[in-house]
mmCIF file of C-alpha atoms in Angstrom:
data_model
loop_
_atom_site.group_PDB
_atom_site.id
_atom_site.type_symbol
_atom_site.label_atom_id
_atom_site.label_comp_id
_atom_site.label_asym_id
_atom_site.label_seq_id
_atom_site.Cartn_x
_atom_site.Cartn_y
_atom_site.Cartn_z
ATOM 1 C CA UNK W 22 -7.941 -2.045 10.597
ATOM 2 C CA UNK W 23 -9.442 -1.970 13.902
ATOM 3 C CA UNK W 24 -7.555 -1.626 17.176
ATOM 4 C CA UNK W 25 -6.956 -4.358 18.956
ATOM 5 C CA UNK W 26 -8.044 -7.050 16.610
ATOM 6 C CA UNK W 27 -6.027 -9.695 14.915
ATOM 7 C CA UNK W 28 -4.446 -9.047 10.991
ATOM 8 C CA UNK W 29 -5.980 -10.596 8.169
ATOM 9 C CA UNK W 30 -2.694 -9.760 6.220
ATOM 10 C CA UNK W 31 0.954 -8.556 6.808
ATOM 11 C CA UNK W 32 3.152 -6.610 3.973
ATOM 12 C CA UNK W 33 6.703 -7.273 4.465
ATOM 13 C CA UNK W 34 9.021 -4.974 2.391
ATOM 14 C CA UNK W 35 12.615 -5.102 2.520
ATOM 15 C CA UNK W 36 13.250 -1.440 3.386
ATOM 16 C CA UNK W 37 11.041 0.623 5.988
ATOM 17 C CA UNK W 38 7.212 1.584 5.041
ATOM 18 C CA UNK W 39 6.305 5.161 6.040
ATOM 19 C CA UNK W 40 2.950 5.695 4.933
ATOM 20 C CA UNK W 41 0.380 3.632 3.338
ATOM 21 C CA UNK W 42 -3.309 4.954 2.816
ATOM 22 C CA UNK W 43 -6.767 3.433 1.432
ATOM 23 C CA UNK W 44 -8.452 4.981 -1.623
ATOM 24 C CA UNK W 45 -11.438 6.996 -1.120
ATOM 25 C CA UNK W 46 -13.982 4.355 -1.715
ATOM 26 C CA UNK W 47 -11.597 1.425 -0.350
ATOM 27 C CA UNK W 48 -10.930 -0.748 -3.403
ATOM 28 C CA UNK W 49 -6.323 0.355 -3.368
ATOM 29 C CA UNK W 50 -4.455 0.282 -0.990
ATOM 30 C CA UNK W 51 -1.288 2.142 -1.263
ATOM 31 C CA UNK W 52 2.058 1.978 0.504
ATOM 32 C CA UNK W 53 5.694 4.416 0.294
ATOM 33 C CA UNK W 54 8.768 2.794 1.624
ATOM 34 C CA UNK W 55 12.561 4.113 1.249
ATOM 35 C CA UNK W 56 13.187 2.629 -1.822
ATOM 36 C CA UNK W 57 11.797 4.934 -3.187
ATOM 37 C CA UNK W 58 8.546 2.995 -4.597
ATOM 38 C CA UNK W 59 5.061 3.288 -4.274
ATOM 39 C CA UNK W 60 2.920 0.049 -4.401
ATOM 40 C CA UNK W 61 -0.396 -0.235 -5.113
ATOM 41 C CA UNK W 62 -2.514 -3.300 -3.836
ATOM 42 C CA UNK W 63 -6.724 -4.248 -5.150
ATOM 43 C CA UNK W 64 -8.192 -4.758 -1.894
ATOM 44 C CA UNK W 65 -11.682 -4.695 -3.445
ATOM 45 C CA UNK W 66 -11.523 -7.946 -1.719
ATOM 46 C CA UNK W 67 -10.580 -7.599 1.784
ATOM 47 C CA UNK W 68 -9.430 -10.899 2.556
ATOM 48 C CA UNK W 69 -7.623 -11.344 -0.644
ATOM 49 C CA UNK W 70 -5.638 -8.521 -1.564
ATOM 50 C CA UNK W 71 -4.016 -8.518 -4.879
ATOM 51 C CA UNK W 72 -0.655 -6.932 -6.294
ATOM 52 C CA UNK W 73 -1.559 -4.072 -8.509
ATOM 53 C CA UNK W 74 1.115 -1.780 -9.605
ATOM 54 C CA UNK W 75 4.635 -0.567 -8.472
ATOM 55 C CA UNK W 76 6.242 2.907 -9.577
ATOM 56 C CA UNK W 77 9.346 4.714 -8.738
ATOM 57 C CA UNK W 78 8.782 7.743 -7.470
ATOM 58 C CA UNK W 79 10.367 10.533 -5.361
ATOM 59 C CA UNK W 80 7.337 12.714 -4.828
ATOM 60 C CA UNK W 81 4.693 10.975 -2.646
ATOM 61 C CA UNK W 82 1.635 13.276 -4.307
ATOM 62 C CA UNK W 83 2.461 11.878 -7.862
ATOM 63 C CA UNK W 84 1.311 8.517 -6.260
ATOM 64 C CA UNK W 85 -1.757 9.753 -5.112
ATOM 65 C CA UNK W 86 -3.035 11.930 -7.741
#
């Protein structure tokens, strides 16, 4: 993601997306809406990201740890 420059790829969720974050070494990609789910995308390839995983969840750490 860098300012100012066009996106490779848009995520379009029904409901609104209030935080997303990159693992530590890059390779997920993980986004909370208010559904109340947390998807996880492989974005070992950055051009060519791949559905991974969704989970319900109403804590936002149990995503991320």
């Amino acid at each position: 993601m860098i300012p100012h420059s066009k996106a490779d790829a848009v995520l379009e969720y029904d409901e609104r997306c209030y935080s997303g974050q990159f693992s530590d070494d890059g390779n997920f990609f993980f986004s909370c809406c208010q559904d109340f789910k947390v998807r996880m995308y492989d974005t070992s390839n950055p051009y060519d990201w791949k559905y991974y995983k969704v989970s319900l969840v109403y804590v936002i750490s149990d995503a991320i740890y």
